[in-house]
CSV table of C-alpha atoms in Angstrom, one decimal:
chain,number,residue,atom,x,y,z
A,123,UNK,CA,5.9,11.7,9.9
A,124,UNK,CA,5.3,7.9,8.8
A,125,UNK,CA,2.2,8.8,6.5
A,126,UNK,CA,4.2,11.1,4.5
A,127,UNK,CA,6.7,8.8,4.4
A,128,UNK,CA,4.7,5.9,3.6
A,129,UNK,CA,3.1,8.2,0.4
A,130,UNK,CA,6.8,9.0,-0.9
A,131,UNK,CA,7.9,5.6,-0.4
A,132,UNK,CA,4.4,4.1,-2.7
A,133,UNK,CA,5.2,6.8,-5.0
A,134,UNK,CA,8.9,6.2,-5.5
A,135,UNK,CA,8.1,2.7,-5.9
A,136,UNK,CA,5.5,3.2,-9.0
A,137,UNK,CA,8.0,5.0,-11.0
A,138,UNK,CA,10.8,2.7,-10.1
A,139,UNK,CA,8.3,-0.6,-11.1
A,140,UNK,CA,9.0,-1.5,-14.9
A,141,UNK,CA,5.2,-1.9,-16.7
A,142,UNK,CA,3.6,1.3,-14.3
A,143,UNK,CA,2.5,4.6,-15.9
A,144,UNK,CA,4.0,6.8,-13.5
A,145,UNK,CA,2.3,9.7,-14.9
A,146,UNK,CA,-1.2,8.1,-13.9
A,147,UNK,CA,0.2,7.5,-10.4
A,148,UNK,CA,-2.0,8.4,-8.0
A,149,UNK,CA,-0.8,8.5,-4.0
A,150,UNK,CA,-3.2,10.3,-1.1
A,151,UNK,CA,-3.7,10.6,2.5
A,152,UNK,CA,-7.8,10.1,2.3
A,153,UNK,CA,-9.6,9.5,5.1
A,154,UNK,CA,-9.2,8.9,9.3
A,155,UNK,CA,-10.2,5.6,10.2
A,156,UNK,CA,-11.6,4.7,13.9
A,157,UNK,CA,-7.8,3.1,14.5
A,158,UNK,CA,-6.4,3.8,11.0
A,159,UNK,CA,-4.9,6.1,8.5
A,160,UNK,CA,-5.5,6.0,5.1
A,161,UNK,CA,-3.8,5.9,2.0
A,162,UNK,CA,-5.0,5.4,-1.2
A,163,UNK,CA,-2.4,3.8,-3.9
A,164,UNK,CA,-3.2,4.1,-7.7
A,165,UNK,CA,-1.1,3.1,-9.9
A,166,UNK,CA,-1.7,2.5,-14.4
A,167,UNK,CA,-0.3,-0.3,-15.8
A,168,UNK,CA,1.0,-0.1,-19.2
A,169,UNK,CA,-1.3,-1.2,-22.0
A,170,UNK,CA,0.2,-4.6,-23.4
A,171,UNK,CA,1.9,-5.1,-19.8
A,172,UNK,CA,1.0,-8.3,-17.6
A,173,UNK,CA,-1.2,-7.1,-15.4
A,174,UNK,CA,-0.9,-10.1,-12.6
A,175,UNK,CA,2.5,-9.8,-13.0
A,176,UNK,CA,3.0,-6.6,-12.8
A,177,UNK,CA,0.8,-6.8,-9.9
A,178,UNK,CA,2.3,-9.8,-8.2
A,179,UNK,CA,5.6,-7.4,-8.8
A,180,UNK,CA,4.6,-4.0,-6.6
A,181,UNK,CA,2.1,-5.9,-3.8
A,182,UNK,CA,4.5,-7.6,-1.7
A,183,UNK,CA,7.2,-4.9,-2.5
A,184,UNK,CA,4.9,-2.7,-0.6
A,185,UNK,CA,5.1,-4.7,2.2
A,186,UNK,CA,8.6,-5.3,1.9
A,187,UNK,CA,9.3,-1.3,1.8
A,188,UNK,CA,6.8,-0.5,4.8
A,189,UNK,CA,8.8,-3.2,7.1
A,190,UNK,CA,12.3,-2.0,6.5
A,191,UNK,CA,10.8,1.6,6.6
A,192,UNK,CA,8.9,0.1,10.4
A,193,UNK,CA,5.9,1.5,9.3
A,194,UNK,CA,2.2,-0.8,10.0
A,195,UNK,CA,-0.7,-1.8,8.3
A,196,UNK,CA,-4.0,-2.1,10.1
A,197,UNK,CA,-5.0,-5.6,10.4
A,198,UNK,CA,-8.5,-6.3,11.4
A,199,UNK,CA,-8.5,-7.7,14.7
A,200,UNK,CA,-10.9,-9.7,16.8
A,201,UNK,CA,-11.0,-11.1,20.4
A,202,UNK,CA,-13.1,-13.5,21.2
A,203,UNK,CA,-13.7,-14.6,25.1
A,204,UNK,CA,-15.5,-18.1,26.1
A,205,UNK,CA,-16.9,-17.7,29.7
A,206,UNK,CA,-17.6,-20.6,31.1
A,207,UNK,CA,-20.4,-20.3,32.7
């Protein structure tokens, strides 16, 4: 199931990420959206750790993990039509 998946996958990644307090880590299926279902990531970094950096380290690895893994954020989307009238 690709939201179980998706919660292993953020958890593995906080206790692999140097500068997280994997103890702290917090991963849960919270809510159904209208076209969405949601996750909620928490993560601790380390006190005396860069927090942008360690930051700037996990978001796009998050990304990077759900693509190989073919699972799909919900985007806001919009379509806009111009009837000429």
């Amino acid at each position: 199931m690709g939201i179980q998946l998706a919660m292993e996958l953020l958890q593995k990644l906080a206790v692999d990420q140097v500068g997280v307090d994997e103890s702290k880590t917090v991963t849960a299926f919270t809510s159904f959206g209208d076209f969405t279902l949601n996750i909620r990531f928490i993560y601790y970094i380390k006190k005396g750790e860069a927090i942008f950096d360690v930051m700037t380290s996990i978001n796009p690895e998050v990304l990077k993990i759900f693509n190989e893994n073919n699972l799909d954020f919900a985007f806001p989307t919009q379509t806009i039509y111009n009837l000429k009238q």
